[in-house]
Short mmCIF file of C-alpha atoms and ligand atoms in Angstrom, two decimals:
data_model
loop_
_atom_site.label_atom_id
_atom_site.label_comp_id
_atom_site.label_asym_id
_atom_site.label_seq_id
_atom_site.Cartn_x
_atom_site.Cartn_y
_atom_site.Cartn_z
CA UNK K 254 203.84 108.52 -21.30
CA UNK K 255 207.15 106.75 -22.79
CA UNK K 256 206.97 104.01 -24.57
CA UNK K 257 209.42 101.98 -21.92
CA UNK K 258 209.78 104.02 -18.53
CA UNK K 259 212.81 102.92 -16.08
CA UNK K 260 211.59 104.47 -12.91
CA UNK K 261 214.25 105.16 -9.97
CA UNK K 262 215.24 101.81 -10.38
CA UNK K 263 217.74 100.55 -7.47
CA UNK K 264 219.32 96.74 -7.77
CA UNK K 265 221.79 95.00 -5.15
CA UNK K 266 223.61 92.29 -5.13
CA UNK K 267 223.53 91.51 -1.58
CA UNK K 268 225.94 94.31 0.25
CA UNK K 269 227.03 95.50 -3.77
CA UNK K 270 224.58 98.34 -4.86
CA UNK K 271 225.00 97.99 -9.27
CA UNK K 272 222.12 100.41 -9.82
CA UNK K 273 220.91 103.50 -8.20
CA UNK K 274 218.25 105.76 -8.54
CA UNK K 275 218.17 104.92 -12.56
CA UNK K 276 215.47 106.67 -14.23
CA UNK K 277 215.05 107.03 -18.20
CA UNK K 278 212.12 107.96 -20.88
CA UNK K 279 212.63 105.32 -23.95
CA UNK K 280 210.74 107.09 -26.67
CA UNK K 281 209.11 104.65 -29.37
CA UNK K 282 210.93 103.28 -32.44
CA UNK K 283 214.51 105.01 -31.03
CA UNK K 284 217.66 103.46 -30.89
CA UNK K 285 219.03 104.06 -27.49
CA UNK K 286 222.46 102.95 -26.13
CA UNK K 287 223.74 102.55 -22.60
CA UNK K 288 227.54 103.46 -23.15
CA UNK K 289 229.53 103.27 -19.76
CA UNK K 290 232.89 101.60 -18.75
CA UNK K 291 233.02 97.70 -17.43
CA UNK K 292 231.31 97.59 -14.03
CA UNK K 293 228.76 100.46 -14.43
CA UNK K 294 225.77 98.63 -14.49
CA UNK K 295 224.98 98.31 -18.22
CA UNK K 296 224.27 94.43 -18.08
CA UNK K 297 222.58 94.44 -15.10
CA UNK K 298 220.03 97.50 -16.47
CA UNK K 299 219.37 95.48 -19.52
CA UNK K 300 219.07 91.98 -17.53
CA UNK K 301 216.20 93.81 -15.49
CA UNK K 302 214.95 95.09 -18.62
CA UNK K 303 214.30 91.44 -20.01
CA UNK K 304 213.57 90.24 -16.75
CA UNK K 305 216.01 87.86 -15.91
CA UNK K 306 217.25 89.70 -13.07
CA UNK K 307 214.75 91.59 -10.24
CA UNK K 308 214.74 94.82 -9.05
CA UNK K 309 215.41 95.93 -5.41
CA UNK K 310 213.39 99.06 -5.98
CA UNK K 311 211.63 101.01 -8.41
CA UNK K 312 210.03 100.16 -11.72
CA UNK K 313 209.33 99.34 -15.66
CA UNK K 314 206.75 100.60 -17.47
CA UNK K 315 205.89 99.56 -20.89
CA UNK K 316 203.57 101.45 -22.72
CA UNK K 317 201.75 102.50 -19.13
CA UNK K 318 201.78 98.91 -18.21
CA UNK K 319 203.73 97.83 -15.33
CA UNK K 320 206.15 94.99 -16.47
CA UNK K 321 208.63 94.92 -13.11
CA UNK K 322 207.73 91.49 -12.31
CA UNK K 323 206.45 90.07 -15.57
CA UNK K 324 208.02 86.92 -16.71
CA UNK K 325 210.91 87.20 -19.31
CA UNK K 326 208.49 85.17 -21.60
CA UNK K 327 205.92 86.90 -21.34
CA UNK K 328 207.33 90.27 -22.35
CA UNK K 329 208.14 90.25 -26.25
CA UNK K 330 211.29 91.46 -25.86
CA UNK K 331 214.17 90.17 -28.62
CA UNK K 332 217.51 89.43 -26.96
CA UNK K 333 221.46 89.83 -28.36
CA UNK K 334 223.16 88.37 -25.34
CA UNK K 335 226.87 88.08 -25.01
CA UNK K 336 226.99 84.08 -24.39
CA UNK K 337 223.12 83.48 -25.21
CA UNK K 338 224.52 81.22 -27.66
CA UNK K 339 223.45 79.89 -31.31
CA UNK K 340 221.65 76.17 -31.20
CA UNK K 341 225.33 74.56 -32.72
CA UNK K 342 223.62 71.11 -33.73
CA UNK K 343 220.54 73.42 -35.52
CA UNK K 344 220.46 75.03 -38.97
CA UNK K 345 220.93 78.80 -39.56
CA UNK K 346 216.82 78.14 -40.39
CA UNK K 347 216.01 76.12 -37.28
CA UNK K 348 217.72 78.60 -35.15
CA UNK K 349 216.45 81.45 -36.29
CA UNK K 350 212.73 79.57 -36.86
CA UNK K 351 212.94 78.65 -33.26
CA UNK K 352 211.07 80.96 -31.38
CA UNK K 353 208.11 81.35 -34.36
CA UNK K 354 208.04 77.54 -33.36
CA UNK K 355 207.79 78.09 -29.71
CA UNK K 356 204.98 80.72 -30.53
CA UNK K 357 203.47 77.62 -32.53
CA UNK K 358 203.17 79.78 -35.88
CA UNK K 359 202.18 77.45 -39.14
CA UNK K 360 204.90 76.20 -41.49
CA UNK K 361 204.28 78.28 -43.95
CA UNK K 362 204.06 81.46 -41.97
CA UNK K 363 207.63 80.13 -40.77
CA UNK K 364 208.90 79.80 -44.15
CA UNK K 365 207.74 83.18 -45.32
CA UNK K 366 209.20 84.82 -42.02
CA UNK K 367 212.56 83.63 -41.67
CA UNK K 368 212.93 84.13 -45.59
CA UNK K 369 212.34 87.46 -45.01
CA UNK K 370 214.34 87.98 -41.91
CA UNK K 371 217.58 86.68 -43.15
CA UNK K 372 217.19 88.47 -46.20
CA UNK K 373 217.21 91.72 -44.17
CA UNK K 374 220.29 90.42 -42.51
CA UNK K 375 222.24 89.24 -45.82
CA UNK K 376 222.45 85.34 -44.94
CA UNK K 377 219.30 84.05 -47.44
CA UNK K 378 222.14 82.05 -49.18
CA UNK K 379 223.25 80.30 -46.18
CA UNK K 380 220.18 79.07 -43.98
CA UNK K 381 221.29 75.68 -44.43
CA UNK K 382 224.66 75.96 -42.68
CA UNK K 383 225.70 75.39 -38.89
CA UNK K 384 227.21 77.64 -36.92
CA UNK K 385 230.34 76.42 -37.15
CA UNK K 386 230.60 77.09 -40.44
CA UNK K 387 229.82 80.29 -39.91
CA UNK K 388 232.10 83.89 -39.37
CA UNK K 389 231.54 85.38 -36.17
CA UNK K 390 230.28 88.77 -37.63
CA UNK K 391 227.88 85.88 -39.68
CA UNK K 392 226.97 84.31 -36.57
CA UNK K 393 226.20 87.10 -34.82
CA UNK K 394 223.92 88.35 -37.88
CA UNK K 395 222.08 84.88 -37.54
CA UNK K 396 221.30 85.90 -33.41
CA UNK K 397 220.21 89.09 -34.77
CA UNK K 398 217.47 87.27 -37.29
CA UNK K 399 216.19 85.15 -34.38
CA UNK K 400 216.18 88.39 -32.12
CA UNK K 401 213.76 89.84 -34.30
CA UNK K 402 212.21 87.30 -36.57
CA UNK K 403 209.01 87.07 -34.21
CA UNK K 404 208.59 91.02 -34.17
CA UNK K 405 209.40 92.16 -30.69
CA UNK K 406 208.15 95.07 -28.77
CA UNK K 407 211.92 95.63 -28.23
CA UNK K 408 215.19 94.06 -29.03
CA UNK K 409 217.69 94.29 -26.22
CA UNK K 410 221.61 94.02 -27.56
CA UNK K 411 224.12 93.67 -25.03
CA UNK K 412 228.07 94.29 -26.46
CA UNK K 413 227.02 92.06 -29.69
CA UNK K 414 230.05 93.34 -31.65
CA UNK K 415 232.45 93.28 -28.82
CA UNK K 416 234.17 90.00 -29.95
CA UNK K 417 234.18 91.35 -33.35
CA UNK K 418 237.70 92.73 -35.43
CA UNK K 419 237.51 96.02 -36.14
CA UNK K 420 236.33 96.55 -39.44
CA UNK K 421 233.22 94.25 -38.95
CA UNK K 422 232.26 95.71 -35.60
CA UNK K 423 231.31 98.62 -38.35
CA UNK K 424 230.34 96.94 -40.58
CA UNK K 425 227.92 95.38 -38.79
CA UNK K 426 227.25 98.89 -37.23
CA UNK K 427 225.67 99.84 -40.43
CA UNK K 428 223.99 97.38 -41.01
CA UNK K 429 222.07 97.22 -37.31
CA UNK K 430 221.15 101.31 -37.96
CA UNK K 431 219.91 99.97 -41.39
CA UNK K 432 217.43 97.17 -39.89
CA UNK K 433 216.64 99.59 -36.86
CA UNK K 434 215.51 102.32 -39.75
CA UNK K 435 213.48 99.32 -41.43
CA UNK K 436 211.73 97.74 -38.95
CA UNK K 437 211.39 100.87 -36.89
CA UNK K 438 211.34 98.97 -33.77
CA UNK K 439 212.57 99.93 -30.70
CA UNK K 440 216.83 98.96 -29.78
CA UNK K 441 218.47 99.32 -26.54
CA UNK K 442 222.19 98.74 -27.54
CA UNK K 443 224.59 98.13 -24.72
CA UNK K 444 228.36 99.21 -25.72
CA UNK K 445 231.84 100.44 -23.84
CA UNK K 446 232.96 102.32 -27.02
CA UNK K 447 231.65 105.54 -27.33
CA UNK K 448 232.42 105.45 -31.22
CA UNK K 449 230.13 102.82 -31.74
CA UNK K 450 227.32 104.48 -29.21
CA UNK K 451 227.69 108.15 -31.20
CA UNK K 452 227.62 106.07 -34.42
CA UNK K 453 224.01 104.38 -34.37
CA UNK K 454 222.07 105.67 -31.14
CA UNK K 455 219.78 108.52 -31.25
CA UNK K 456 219.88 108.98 -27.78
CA UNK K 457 222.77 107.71 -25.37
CA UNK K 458 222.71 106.89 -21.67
CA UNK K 459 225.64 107.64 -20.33
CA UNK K 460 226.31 105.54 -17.37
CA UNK K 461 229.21 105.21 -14.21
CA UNK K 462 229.26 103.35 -11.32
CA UNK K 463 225.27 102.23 -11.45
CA UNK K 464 224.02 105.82 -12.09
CA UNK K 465 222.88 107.83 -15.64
CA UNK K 466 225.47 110.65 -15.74
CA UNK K 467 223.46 112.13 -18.96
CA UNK K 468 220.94 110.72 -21.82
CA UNK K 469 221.19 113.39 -24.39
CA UNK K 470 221.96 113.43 -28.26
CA UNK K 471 224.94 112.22 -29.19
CA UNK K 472 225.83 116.17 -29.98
CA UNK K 473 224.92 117.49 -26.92
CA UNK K 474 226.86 114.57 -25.13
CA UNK K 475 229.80 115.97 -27.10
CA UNK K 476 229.19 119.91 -26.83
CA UNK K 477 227.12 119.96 -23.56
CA UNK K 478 228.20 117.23 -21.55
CA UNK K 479 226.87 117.89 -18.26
CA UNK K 480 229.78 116.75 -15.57
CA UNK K 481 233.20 116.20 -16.12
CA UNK K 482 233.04 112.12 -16.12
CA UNK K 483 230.98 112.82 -19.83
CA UNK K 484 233.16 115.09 -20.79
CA UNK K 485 236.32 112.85 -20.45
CA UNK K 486 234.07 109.55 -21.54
CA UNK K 487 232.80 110.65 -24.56
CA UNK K 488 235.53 112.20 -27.26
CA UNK K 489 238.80 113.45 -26.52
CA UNK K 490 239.06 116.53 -24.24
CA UNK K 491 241.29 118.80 -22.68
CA UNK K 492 239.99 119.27 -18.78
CA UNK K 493 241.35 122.43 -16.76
CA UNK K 494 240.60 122.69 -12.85
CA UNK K 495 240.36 126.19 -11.45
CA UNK K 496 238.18 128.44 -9.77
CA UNK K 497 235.96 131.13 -10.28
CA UNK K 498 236.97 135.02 -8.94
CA UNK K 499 234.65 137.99 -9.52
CA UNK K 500 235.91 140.83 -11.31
CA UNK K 501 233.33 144.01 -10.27
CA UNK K 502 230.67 143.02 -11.77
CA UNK K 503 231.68 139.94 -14.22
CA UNK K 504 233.71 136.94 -13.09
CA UNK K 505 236.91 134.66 -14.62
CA UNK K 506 237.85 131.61 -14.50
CA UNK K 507 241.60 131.13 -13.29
CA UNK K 508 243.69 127.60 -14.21
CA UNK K 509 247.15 127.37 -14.40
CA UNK K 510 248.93 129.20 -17.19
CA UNK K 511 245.47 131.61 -18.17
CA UNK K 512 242.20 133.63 -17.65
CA UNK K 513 239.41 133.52 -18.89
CA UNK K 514 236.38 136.06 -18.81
CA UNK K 515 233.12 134.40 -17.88
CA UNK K 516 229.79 135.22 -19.67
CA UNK K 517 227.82 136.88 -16.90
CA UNK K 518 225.10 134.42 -16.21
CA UNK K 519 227.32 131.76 -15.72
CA UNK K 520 227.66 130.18 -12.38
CA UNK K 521 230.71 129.11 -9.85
CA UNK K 522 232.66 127.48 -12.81
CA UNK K 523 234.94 124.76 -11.72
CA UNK K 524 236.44 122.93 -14.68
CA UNK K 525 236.46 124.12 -18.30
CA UNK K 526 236.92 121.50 -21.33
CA UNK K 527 238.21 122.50 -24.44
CA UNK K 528 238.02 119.81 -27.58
CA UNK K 529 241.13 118.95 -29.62
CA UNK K 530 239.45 120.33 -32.34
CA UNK K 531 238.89 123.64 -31.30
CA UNK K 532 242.98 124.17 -30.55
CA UNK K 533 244.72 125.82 -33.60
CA UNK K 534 248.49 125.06 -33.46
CA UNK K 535 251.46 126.79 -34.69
CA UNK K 536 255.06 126.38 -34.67
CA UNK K 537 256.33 129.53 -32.47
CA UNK K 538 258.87 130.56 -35.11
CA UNK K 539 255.63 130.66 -37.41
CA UNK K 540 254.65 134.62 -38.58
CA UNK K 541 251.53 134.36 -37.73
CA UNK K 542 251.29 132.16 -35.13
CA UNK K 543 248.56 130.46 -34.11
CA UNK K 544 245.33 133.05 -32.77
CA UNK K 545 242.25 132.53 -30.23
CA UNK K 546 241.29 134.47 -27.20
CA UNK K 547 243.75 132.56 -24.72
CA UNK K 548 247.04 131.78 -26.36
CA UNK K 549 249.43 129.24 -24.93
CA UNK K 550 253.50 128.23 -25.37
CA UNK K 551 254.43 124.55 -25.49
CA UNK K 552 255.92 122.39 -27.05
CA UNK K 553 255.44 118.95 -28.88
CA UNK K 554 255.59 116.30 -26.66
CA UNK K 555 253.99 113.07 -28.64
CA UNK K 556 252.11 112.86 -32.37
CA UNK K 557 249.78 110.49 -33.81
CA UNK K 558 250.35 110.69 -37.50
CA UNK K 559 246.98 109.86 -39.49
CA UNK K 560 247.22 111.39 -42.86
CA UNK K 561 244.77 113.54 -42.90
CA UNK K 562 246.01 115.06 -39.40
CA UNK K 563 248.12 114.83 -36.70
CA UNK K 564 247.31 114.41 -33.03
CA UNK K 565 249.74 116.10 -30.95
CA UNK K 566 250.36 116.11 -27.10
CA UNK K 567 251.80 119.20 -26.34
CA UNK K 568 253.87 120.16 -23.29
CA UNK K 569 252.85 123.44 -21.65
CA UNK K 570 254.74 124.68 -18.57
CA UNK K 571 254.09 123.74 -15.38
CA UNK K 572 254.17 120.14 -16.26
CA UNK K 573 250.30 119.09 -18.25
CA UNK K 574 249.86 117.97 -21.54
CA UNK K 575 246.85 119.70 -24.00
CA UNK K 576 245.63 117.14 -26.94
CA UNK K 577 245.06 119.37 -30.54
CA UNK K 578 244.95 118.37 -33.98
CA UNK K 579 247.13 119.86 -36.71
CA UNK K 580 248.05 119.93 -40.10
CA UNK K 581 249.80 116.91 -41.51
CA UNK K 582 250.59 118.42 -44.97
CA UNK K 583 253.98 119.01 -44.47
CA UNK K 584 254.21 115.82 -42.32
CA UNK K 585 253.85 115.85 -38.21
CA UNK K 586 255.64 117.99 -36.33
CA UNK K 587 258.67 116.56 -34.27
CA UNK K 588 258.75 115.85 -30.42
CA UNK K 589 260.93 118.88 -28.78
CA UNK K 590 259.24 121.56 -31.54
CA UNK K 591 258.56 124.65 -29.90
CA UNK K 592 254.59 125.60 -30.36
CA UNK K 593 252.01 128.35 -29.87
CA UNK K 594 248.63 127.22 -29.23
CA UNK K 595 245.48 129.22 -29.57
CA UNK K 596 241.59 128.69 -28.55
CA UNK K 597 238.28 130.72 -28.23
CA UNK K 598 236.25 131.53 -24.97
CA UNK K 599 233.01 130.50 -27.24
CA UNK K 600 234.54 126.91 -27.44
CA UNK K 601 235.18 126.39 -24.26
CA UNK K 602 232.65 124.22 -22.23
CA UNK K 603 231.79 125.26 -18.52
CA UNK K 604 231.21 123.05 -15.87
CA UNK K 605 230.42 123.80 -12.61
N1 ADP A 201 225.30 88.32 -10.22
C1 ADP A 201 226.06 89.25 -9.62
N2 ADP A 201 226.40 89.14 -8.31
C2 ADP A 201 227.15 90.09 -7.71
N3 ADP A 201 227.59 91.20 -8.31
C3 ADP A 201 227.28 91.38 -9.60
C4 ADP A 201 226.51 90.42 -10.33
N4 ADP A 201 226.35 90.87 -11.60
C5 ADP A 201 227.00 92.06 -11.66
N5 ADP A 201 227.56 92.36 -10.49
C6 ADP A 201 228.33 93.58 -10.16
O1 ADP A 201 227.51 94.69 -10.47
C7 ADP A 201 228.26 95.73 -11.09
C8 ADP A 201 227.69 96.05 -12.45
O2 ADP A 201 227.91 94.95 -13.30
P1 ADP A 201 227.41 94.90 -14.80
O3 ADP A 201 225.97 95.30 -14.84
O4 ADP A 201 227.75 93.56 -15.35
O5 ADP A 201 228.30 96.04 -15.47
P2 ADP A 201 228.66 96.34 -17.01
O6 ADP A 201 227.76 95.52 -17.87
O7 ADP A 201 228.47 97.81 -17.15
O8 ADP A 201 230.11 95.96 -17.16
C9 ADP A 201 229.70 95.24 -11.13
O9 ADP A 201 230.39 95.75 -10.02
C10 ADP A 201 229.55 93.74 -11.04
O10 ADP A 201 230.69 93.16 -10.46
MG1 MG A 202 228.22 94.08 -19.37
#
């Protein structure tokens, strides 16, 4: 038994079905996120979770218990909700004492705990300030301390760093995979960027149009995505269609432009991905070349100079584009270059 069990749950909104047939294992102490585009459910699955919204069918467990239909209050559960708003006429202090007040805990016991809590998020030195005259990566850490300050069962975040610039929204990355490894308590993190979701989670939910595509690793998202949607959500890929002949007794998979000999357990194969990384690229007047199993001709159509590396769109013939990195030593290659490109059947991911 899970420590939090979503069980087949279904949710409409009237004629609009947002959920279906969601089912996931939340082990204890883990730091899952739901990672999906806008629309595929995430809010509404963590809404249920908290228990502001219903379900139309199926159910929660929490540590055996069934929650379903408990009140919001009476679950324990620490909320980060886009536009569940800081108290703006209260004190970093009073808002995050707030809910040890609700509880009716002593002063004292007050004092000691939101010390202690906005020490762990780096604001001790400003408890006395308003919102206002807060940042909004500041502001945000302050709904984090109130989240948490009365020791939830679980602390529900939904898109908390999606207003934030760049640079914070890692920032405060860090720090939120720091205070999970701290407290040790239990975070469902909702998030469209599948950067931030690889960053911190130890398990991700991969979600599209109100199903779980895959809850896996972060790795195994990445090398064993199980359907082309995860594939093309999570990193950059390379996606052929083909199909699947036999060959005597082994099979290949034929796309456009190559072969490629199957391993002889797998199944009808009907899309293979290939990562960026695992594309070596050479210029075709190079000796060498560029070497792998299935070797290619293009030639540079678009690169993303990065310093370290380049990310080049090449051209192949019959008209689609293959993303690799390269080399930037010497500087990026040009648009128009004429290029070899090489990869290995062990890279290449099956799907069928
Ligand atoms: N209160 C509501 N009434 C009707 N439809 C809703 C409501 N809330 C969400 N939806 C719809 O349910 C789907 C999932 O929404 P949501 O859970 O907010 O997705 P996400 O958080 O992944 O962007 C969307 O199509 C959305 O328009
Ligand atoms: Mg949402």
């Amino acid at each position: 038994m899970s420590f939090l069990e979503i069980r087949n749950v279904d949710k409409f909104y009237g004629a609009m079905q947002a959920l279906a047939g969601v089912s996931l294992s939340i082990p204890k102490g883990s730091f899952v996120t739901l990672l999906g585009p806008s629309g595929s459910g995430k809010t509404t699955l963590l809404k249920i979770l908290a228990g502001f919204e219903g379900v139309s069918g199926g159910e929660i467990l929490h540590s055996g218990r069934d929650i379903t239909d408990l009140k919001p209050e009476k679950r324990n559960f620490g909320l980060v909700f886009q536009g569940y708003a800081l108290f703006p006429h209260m004190s970093v202090f009073d808002n995050v004492a707030y809910p040890l007040k609700v509880r009716r805990k002593t002063r004292d016991e007050i004092a000691a705990r939101v010390a202690a809590i906005l020490d762990l998020v780096h604001l001790g030195a400003l408890s006395r300030r308003k919102p206002h005259e807060l940042s909004g990566g500041q502001q945000q850490r302050v709904a984090l301390a109130r989240a948490l300050v009365f020791e939830p069962d679980l602390l529900l975040l939904d898109e908390p760093m999606s207003a934030l610039d760049k640079k914070l929204r890692v920032e405060l990355q860090d720090q939120l995979r720091d205070i999970h490894h701290r407290l040790g308590t239990t975070f469902i993190n909702v998030t469209h960027d599948q950067e931030e979701a690889m960053h911190m989670s130890d398990m991700i939910a991969v979600m599209n149009h109100g199903r779980i595509e895959q809850f896996d690793t972060a790795h195994r998202l990445y090398r064993r995505p199980n359907s082309r949607f995860v594939a093309d959500f999570v990193g950059k890929s390379n996606i052929f269609d083909g199909v699947t002949q036999s060959r005597g007794a082994a099979a290949e998979f034929v796309a456009d432009g190559f072969r490629l000999s199957l391993p002889r357990e797998a199944k009808a194969v009907s899309e293979i991905v290939i990562r960026p990384e695992d594309i070596r690229i050479a210029r075709a007047d190079c000796a060498g070349g560029a070497a792998g199993d299935i070797r290619l001709e293009g030639t540079v159509a678009a690169s993303t100079y990065s310093g370290d590396r380049a990310l080049y769109s090449i051209a192949l013939p019959g008209g689609r584009t293959l993303l690799t990195y390269g080399s930037a030593r010497e500087g990026a290659l040009e648009p128009g270059v004429p290029v070899a490109v090489a990869f290995d059947t062990k890279d290449c991911i099956l799907l069928h």
